[in-house]
Amino acid sequence: MFAKPTLIAQISDLHIKANGRLSYKKVDTQAALLRAIDTLNALRPQPDMVVITGDLVDFGTVEEYQTLRLALRRLQLPFRLMPGNHDDRQALRAVFIDHDYLQHGATLNWQLKVGPLKLLALDSSVPEQPWGYVDEYQLTWLEESLTREPAAPTLVMLHHPPFTCGIDHMDRQRLRNPDALAAIIARHPQVERVLCGHLHRSLQTRFAGTLAVCAPGVSHQVAFDLQPDGPAHFVLEPPGFLLHCWQPEQGMVTHQCAIGDYSGPWPFYDQHGLID
């Protein structure tokens, strides 16, 4: 008999706009978020926590965060927020003033225990810049947090990926000091995943002895183009999110989950056996 899994849902890159405006005059990001929320609410078993790994809104305005807060009232699960390069710390704090974990320090780092899992969130946003950075204070905080609980399976989370993906215009916006982060994570084998957003695509790579995983966007995706001069385009490919499932017998398994209405589920078998 396996123990009940600990489930962490990760959604990313909401890009919420105010007053019903479309992102890039094309994408209804608020409707996309509501579809994602309905999908999360319907999951069984339900996630223990939802983490939103940055780019919560599009231009960092108070009105956009108010729109986000209203939409998140529909979510029936506990959640935590992280900023990305489209976010504004002051406006985020003002609208989510009751979220105590956002109210301390110059950067919005936080930690949380969810069952046996430890979640460590790093604020990699740099005001008015698309790329990311984690400073010495944050790196020290991360090192100390990991050192305190060496046996706790841990998820380290930040908006900007600390690796290149081959999509040139996005690689120019990645974390600027990945080696400093890698040096710390490599010393702490309890780090099960490094979770990122920003790329609007689902992908994975080895990083510092663990697995770095990027979540897809809940609305639009960055166009897949590995040409060195590829343009900065987006596509309306199927949106999704990640579900990180921890069981002590197995460890961490990450599922990619689709958002949308698809036919099925259909049975493989009937009373006669495999359907043919």
mmCIF file of C-alpha atoms in Angstrom:
data_model
loop_
_atom_site.group_PDB
_atom_site.id
_atom_site.type_symbol
_atom_site.label_atom_id
_atom_site.label_comp_id
_atom_site.label_asym_id
_atom_site.label_seq_id
_atom_site.Cartn_x
_atom_site.Cartn_y
_atom_site.Cartn_z
ATOM 1 C CA MET A 1 0.000 0.000 0.000
ATOM 2 C CA PHE A 2 1.497 3.317 -1.105
ATOM 3 C CA ALA A 3 1.227 6.365 1.117
ATOM 4 C CA LYS A 4 -1.014 9.225 -0.008
ATOM 5 C CA PRO A 5 0.971 11.367 -2.460
ATOM 6 C CA THR A 6 1.805 14.990 -1.787
ATOM 7 C CA LEU A 7 0.678 16.975 -4.826
ATOM 8 C CA ILE A 8 1.992 20.396 -5.857
ATOM 9 C CA ALA A 9 0.340 21.986 -8.886
ATOM 10 C CA GLN A 10 2.393 24.558 -10.784
ATOM 11 C CA ILE A 11 0.824 27.104 -13.092
ATOM 12 C CA SER A 12 2.768 29.918 -14.677
ATOM 13 C CA ASP A 13 2.741 33.021 -16.842
ATOM 14 C CA LEU A 14 -0.827 34.200 -16.390
ATOM 15 C CA HIS A 15 -0.277 37.700 -17.881
ATOM 16 C CA ILE A 16 -3.585 38.981 -16.538
ATOM 17 C CA LYS A 17 -4.795 42.308 -17.934
ATOM 18 C CA ALA A 18 -7.427 44.661 -16.532
ATOM 19 C CA ASN A 19 -10.741 45.777 -18.021
ATOM 20 C CA GLY A 20 -11.095 42.757 -20.291
ATOM 21 C CA ARG A 21 -8.164 43.728 -22.487
ATOM 22 C CA LEU A 22 -6.525 41.048 -24.617
ATOM 23 C CA SER A 23 -2.825 40.288 -24.276
ATOM 24 C CA TYR A 24 -1.046 41.259 -27.505
ATOM 25 C CA LYS A 25 -4.545 42.114 -28.825
ATOM 26 C CA LYS A 26 -5.121 38.387 -29.299
ATOM 27 C CA VAL A 27 -5.165 36.367 -26.046
ATOM 28 C CA ASP A 28 -7.917 36.433 -23.409
ATOM 29 C CA THR A 29 -5.648 35.614 -20.492
ATOM 30 C CA GLN A 30 -8.344 36.057 -17.867
ATOM 31 C CA ALA A 31 -10.579 33.467 -19.537
ATOM 32 C CA ALA A 32 -7.557 31.172 -19.844
ATOM 33 C CA LEU A 33 -6.858 31.476 -16.119
ATOM 34 C CA LEU A 34 -10.471 30.680 -15.251
ATOM 35 C CA ARG A 35 -10.291 27.537 -17.401
ATOM 36 C CA ALA A 36 -7.089 26.550 -15.605
ATOM 37 C CA ILE A 37 -8.726 27.125 -12.229
ATOM 38 C CA ASP A 38 -11.710 24.973 -13.174
ATOM 39 C CA THR A 39 -9.326 22.197 -14.242
ATOM 40 C CA LEU A 40 -7.407 22.426 -10.965
ATOM 41 C CA ASN A 41 -10.602 22.407 -8.905
ATOM 42 C CA ALA A 42 -11.746 19.229 -10.676
ATOM 43 C CA LEU A 43 -8.565 17.239 -10.008
ATOM 44 C CA ARG A 44 -8.931 14.125 -7.842
ATOM 45 C CA PRO A 45 -7.160 13.780 -5.568
ATOM 46 C CA GLN A 46 -6.877 17.517 -5.123
ATOM 47 C CA PRO A 47 -3.453 19.188 -4.983
ATOM 48 C CA ASP A 48 -2.160 20.138 -1.563
ATOM 49 C CA MET A 49 -0.841 23.454 -2.889
ATOM 50 C CA VAL A 50 -0.829 25.513 -6.081
ATOM 51 C CA VAL A 51 2.275 27.580 -6.822
ATOM 52 C CA ILE A 52 2.129 30.295 -9.480
ATOM 53 C CA THR A 53 5.653 30.812 -10.777
ATOM 54 C CA GLY A 54 5.577 34.378 -12.000
ATOM 55 C CA ASP A 55 4.307 36.778 -14.636
ATOM 56 C CA LEU A 56 1.096 36.958 -12.684
ATOM 57 C CA VAL A 57 -0.024 40.029 -14.643
ATOM 58 C CA ASP A 58 1.113 41.810 -17.798
ATOM 59 C CA PHE A 59 2.163 45.330 -16.783
ATOM 60 C CA GLY A 60 2.339 45.193 -12.988
ATOM 61 C CA THR A 61 -0.515 47.614 -12.319
ATOM 62 C CA VAL A 62 -2.743 47.657 -9.263
ATOM 63 C CA GLU A 63 -5.786 47.192 -11.515
ATOM 64 C CA GLU A 64 -4.301 44.032 -13.019
ATOM 65 C CA TYR A 65 -3.559 42.562 -9.582
ATOM 66 C CA GLN A 66 -7.103 43.390 -8.495
ATOM 67 C CA THR A 67 -8.376 41.503 -11.554
ATOM 68 C CA LEU A 68 -6.104 38.581 -10.659
ATOM 69 C CA ARG A 69 -7.272 38.551 -7.060
ATOM 70 C CA LEU A 70 -10.903 38.463 -8.141
ATOM 71 C CA ALA A 71 -10.223 35.534 -10.501
ATOM 72 C CA LEU A 72 -8.335 33.590 -7.831
ATOM 73 C CA ARG A 73 -11.399 33.685 -5.566
ATOM 74 C CA ARG A 74 -12.676 30.888 -7.817
ATOM 75 C CA LEU A 75 -9.742 28.631 -6.884
ATOM 76 C CA GLN A 76 -10.772 26.159 -4.180
ATOM 77 C CA LEU A 77 -7.189 25.232 -3.273
ATOM 78 C CA PRO A 78 -4.457 26.927 -1.234
ATOM 79 C CA PHE A 79 -2.041 28.873 -3.403
ATOM 80 C CA ARG A 80 1.113 30.943 -3.251
ATOM 81 C CA LEU A 81 2.378 33.633 -5.584
ATOM 82 C CA MET A 82 5.799 34.395 -7.030
ATOM 83 C CA PRO A 83 6.793 37.401 -9.162
ATOM 84 C CA GLY A 84 8.215 37.344 -12.675
ATOM 85 C CA ASN A 85 9.658 40.000 -14.930
ATOM 86 C CA HIS A 86 6.185 41.372 -15.804
ATOM 87 C CA ASP A 87 5.340 41.900 -12.128
ATOM 88 C CA ASP A 88 5.730 44.857 -9.783
ATOM 89 C CA ARG A 89 6.563 43.999 -6.179
ATOM 90 C CA GLN A 90 4.972 47.095 -4.648
ATOM 91 C CA ALA A 91 1.668 46.697 -6.473
ATOM 92 C CA LEU A 92 1.601 42.938 -5.808
ATOM 93 C CA ARG A 93 2.164 43.500 -2.100
ATOM 94 C CA ALA A 94 -0.476 46.220 -1.929
ATOM 95 C CA VAL A 95 -3.256 44.138 -3.485
ATOM 96 C CA PHE A 96 -2.313 40.886 -1.723
ATOM 97 C CA ILE A 97 -1.598 42.628 1.580
ATOM 98 C CA ASP A 98 -3.019 39.703 3.563
ATOM 99 C CA HIS A 99 -0.428 37.347 2.037
ATOM 100 C CA ASP A 100 2.101 37.728 4.825
ATOM 101 C CA TYR A 101 4.872 35.844 3.011
ATOM 102 C CA LEU A 102 4.982 38.657 0.407
ATOM 103 C CA GLN A 103 5.409 41.476 2.904
ATOM 104 C CA HIS A 104 9.008 41.041 4.076
ATOM 105 C CA GLY A 105 12.330 42.049 2.543
ATOM 106 C CA ALA A 106 13.404 43.748 -0.653
ATOM 107 C CA THR A 107 12.827 40.586 -2.701
ATOM 108 C CA LEU A 108 9.873 38.241 -2.365
ATOM 109 C CA ASN A 109 11.472 34.987 -1.256
ATOM 110 C CA TRP A 110 9.550 32.499 0.855
ATOM 111 C CA GLN A 111 9.618 28.959 2.162
ATOM 112 C CA LEU A 112 6.857 26.551 3.076
ATOM 113 C CA LYS A 113 6.469 22.967 4.254
ATOM 114 C CA VAL A 114 3.717 20.988 2.518
ATOM 115 C CA GLY A 115 3.616 17.564 4.113
ATOM 116 C CA PRO A 116 7.139 16.143 3.783
ATOM 117 C CA LEU A 117 8.045 18.574 0.983
ATOM 118 C CA LYS A 118 9.912 21.824 1.439
ATOM 119 C CA LEU A 119 9.200 24.613 -1.036
ATOM 120 C CA LEU A 120 11.766 27.395 -1.495
ATOM 121 C CA ALA A 121 10.770 30.323 -3.718
ATOM 122 C CA LEU A 122 13.384 32.735 -5.081
ATOM 123 C CA ASP A 123 12.377 36.103 -6.514
ATOM 124 C CA SER A 124 14.462 36.338 -9.689
ATOM 125 C CA SER A 125 12.750 39.455 -11.038
ATOM 126 C CA VAL A 126 14.783 42.594 -11.770
ATOM 127 C CA PRO A 127 12.768 45.836 -12.018
ATOM 128 C CA GLU A 128 12.276 46.992 -15.623
ATOM 129 C CA GLN A 129 14.369 44.124 -17.037
ATOM 130 C CA PRO A 130 13.218 40.958 -18.827
ATOM 131 C CA TRP A 131 16.123 38.842 -17.557
ATOM 132 C CA GLY A 132 16.526 37.429 -14.070
ATOM 133 C CA TYR A 133 19.073 37.542 -11.259
ATOM 134 C CA VAL A 134 19.396 36.238 -7.695
ATOM 135 C CA ASP A 135 21.614 38.325 -5.434
ATOM 136 C CA GLU A 136 24.050 37.341 -2.705
ATOM 137 C CA TYR A 137 21.483 37.744 0.057
ATOM 138 C CA GLN A 138 19.108 35.376 -1.744
ATOM 139 C CA LEU A 139 21.844 32.839 -2.407
ATOM 140 C CA THR A 140 22.855 32.886 1.264
ATOM 141 C CA TRP A 141 19.217 32.483 2.282
ATOM 142 C CA LEU A 142 18.887 29.513 -0.064
ATOM 143 C CA GLU A 143 22.063 27.864 1.234
ATOM 144 C CA GLU A 144 20.998 28.285 4.858
ATOM 145 C CA SER A 145 17.470 27.015 4.175
ATOM 146 C CA LEU A 146 18.787 23.891 2.452
ATOM 147 C CA THR A 147 21.391 23.268 5.152
ATOM 148 C CA ARG A 148 18.795 23.362 7.946
ATOM 149 C CA GLU A 149 16.814 20.383 6.603
ATOM 150 C CA PRO A 150 19.102 18.124 4.586
ATOM 151 C CA ALA A 151 16.633 15.220 4.657
ATOM 152 C CA ALA A 152 13.571 17.146 3.444
ATOM 153 C CA PRO A 153 12.758 16.607 -0.249
ATOM 154 C CA THR A 154 12.827 20.116 -1.672
ATOM 155 C CA LEU A 155 11.519 22.079 -4.632
ATOM 156 C CA VAL A 156 13.507 25.216 -5.494
ATOM 157 C CA MET A 157 11.389 27.613 -7.534
ATOM 158 C CA LEU A 158 12.130 30.764 -9.522
ATOM 159 C CA HIS A 159 10.578 32.431 -12.538
ATOM 160 C CA HIS A 160 13.615 32.615 -14.810
ATOM 161 C CA PRO A 161 15.176 29.350 -16.046
ATOM 162 C CA PRO A 162 18.859 28.942 -15.124
ATOM 163 C CA PHE A 163 19.582 27.215 -18.450
ATOM 164 C CA THR A 164 19.329 27.825 -22.180
ATOM 165 C CA CYS A 165 16.596 26.143 -24.205
ATOM 166 C CA GLY A 166 17.620 26.976 -27.779
ATOM 167 C CA ILE A 167 14.892 29.577 -28.371
ATOM 168 C CA ASP A 168 17.219 32.511 -28.864
ATOM 169 C CA HIS A 169 15.050 35.471 -27.874
ATOM 170 C CA MET A 170 14.069 33.687 -24.643
ATOM 171 C CA ASP A 171 17.614 32.562 -23.855
ATOM 172 C CA ARG A 172 18.626 36.223 -23.800
ATOM 173 C CA GLN A 173 16.123 36.667 -20.948
ATOM 174 C CA ARG A 174 17.175 33.764 -18.733
ATOM 175 C CA LEU A 175 18.749 33.911 -15.270
ATOM 176 C CA ARG A 176 21.985 35.909 -15.531
ATOM 177 C CA ASN A 177 23.928 34.060 -12.816
ATOM 178 C CA PRO A 178 23.019 30.368 -13.160
ATOM 179 C CA ASP A 179 26.444 29.149 -12.012
ATOM 180 C CA ALA A 180 26.003 30.716 -8.575
ATOM 181 C CA LEU A 181 22.667 28.955 -8.164
ATOM 182 C CA ALA A 182 24.049 25.673 -9.494
ATOM 183 C CA ALA A 183 26.949 25.698 -7.024
ATOM 184 C CA ILE A 184 24.521 25.753 -4.091
ATOM 185 C CA ILE A 185 22.053 23.216 -5.440
ATOM 186 C CA ALA A 186 24.846 20.780 -6.315
ATOM 187 C CA ARG A 187 25.806 20.665 -2.618
ATOM 188 C CA HIS A 188 22.288 19.646 -1.555
ATOM 189 C CA PRO A 189 21.067 16.368 -3.067
ATOM 190 C CA GLN A 190 17.656 16.723 -1.404
ATOM 191 C CA VAL A 191 16.675 19.198 -4.154
ATOM 192 C CA GLU A 192 14.269 17.098 -6.216
ATOM 193 C CA ARG A 193 13.407 19.761 -8.782
ATOM 194 C CA VAL A 194 14.203 23.299 -9.862
ATOM 195 C CA LEU A 195 10.871 24.708 -11.055
ATOM 196 C CA CYS A 196 10.694 27.609 -13.512
ATOM 197 C CA GLY A 197 8.285 29.512 -15.714
ATOM 198 C CA HIS A 198 9.005 32.326 -18.186
ATOM 199 C CA LEU A 199 9.497 30.183 -21.302
ATOM 200 C CA HIS A 200 5.801 29.450 -21.920
ATOM 201 C CA ARG A 201 6.787 25.911 -22.909
ATOM 202 C CA SER A 202 7.096 22.591 -21.101
ATOM 203 C CA LEU A 203 10.672 21.324 -21.072
ATOM 204 C CA GLN A 204 13.208 19.632 -18.826
ATOM 205 C CA THR A 205 16.980 19.455 -18.482
ATOM 206 C CA ARG A 206 19.584 18.276 -16.013
ATOM 207 C CA PHE A 207 20.855 21.082 -13.794
ATOM 208 C CA ALA A 208 23.317 20.916 -10.897
ATOM 209 C CA GLY A 209 22.681 17.206 -10.323
ATOM 210 C CA THR A 210 18.904 17.476 -10.315
ATOM 211 C CA LEU A 211 16.109 18.093 -12.830
ATOM 212 C CA ALA A 212 15.089 21.591 -13.909
ATOM 213 C CA VAL A 213 11.524 21.745 -15.200
ATOM 214 C CA CYS A 214 9.740 24.594 -16.946
ATOM 215 C CA ALA A 215 5.950 24.848 -16.889
ATOM 216 C CA PRO A 216 3.881 25.672 -19.962
ATOM 217 C CA GLY A 217 1.806 28.831 -20.002
ATOM 218 C CA VAL A 218 -1.842 28.685 -19.005
ATOM 219 C CA SER A 219 -2.783 30.760 -22.065
ATOM 220 C CA HIS A 220 -0.356 31.335 -24.958
ATOM 221 C CA GLN A 221 2.914 29.507 -25.645
ATOM 222 C CA VAL A 222 6.179 30.822 -27.066
ATOM 223 C CA ALA A 223 6.554 29.631 -30.662
ATOM 224 C CA PHE A 224 8.920 26.674 -31.007
ATOM 225 C CA ASP A 225 11.744 27.961 -33.206
ATOM 226 C CA LEU A 226 15.356 26.881 -32.688
ATOM 227 C CA GLN A 227 16.779 29.065 -35.447
ATOM 228 C CA PRO A 228 19.348 31.539 -34.076
ATOM 229 C CA ASP A 229 17.493 34.457 -35.662
ATOM 230 C CA GLY A 230 14.013 33.189 -34.826
ATOM 231 C CA PRO A 231 11.487 35.984 -34.212
ATOM 232 C CA ALA A 232 9.762 36.577 -30.876
ATOM 233 C CA HIS A 233 6.377 35.033 -31.660
ATOM 234 C CA PHE A 234 3.686 33.257 -29.664
ATOM 235 C CA VAL A 235 1.213 30.536 -30.621
ATOM 236 C CA LEU A 236 -2.104 29.340 -29.248
ATOM 237 C CA GLU A 237 -1.002 25.765 -28.663
ATOM 238 C CA PRO A 238 -2.880 23.831 -25.952
ATOM 239 C CA PRO A 239 -2.211 25.344 -22.515
ATOM 240 C CA GLY A 240 -1.272 23.298 -19.496
ATOM 241 C CA PHE A 241 0.261 23.036 -16.055
ATOM 242 C CA LEU A 242 2.515 20.692 -14.113
ATOM 243 C CA LEU A 243 1.563 18.422 -11.234
ATOM 244 C CA HIS A 244 4.493 17.362 -9.057
ATOM 245 C CA CYS A 245 3.685 14.134 -7.209
ATOM 246 C CA TRP A 246 5.814 13.049 -4.239
ATOM 247 C CA GLN A 247 5.626 9.560 -2.743
ATOM 248 C CA PRO A 248 8.344 8.326 -0.385
ATOM 249 C CA GLU A 249 8.424 4.934 -2.113
ATOM 250 C CA GLN A 250 8.974 6.446 -5.572
ATOM 251 C CA GLY A 251 10.255 9.990 -5.095
ATOM 252 C CA MET A 252 9.134 12.829 -7.325
ATOM 253 C CA VAL A 253 7.178 12.315 -10.536
ATOM 254 C CA THR A 254 6.119 15.325 -12.624
ATOM 255 C CA HIS A 255 3.010 15.121 -14.812
ATOM 256 C CA GLN A 256 2.110 17.563 -17.567
ATOM 257 C CA CYS A 257 -1.637 18.203 -17.535
ATOM 258 C CA ALA A 258 -3.649 19.724 -20.367
ATOM 259 C CA ILE A 259 -6.188 22.505 -19.942
ATOM 260 C CA GLY A 260 -9.214 22.388 -22.228
ATOM 261 C CA ASP A 261 -12.137 20.293 -23.377
ATOM 262 C CA TYR A 262 -11.058 17.052 -25.048
ATOM 263 C CA SER A 263 -13.129 13.989 -25.906
ATOM 264 C CA GLY A 264 -12.990 11.014 -23.559
ATOM 265 C CA PRO A 265 -12.025 9.355 -21.359
ATOM 266 C CA TRP A 266 -12.806 6.150 -23.243
ATOM 267 C CA PRO A 267 -12.305 2.572 -21.975
ATOM 268 C CA PHE A 268 -9.569 0.277 -23.275
ATOM 269 C CA TYR A 269 -11.586 -2.812 -22.299
ATOM 270 C CA ASP A 270 -15.179 -4.005 -22.379
ATOM 271 C CA GLN A 271 -16.741 -7.213 -21.008
ATOM 272 C CA HIS A 272 -14.984 -9.208 -23.763
ATOM 273 C CA GLY A 273 -11.503 -7.833 -23.128
ATOM 274 C CA LEU A 274 -9.398 -5.375 -25.119
ATOM 275 C CA ILE A 275 -11.608 -3.368 -27.470
ATOM 276 C CA ASP A 276 -10.718 -4.007 -31.127
#
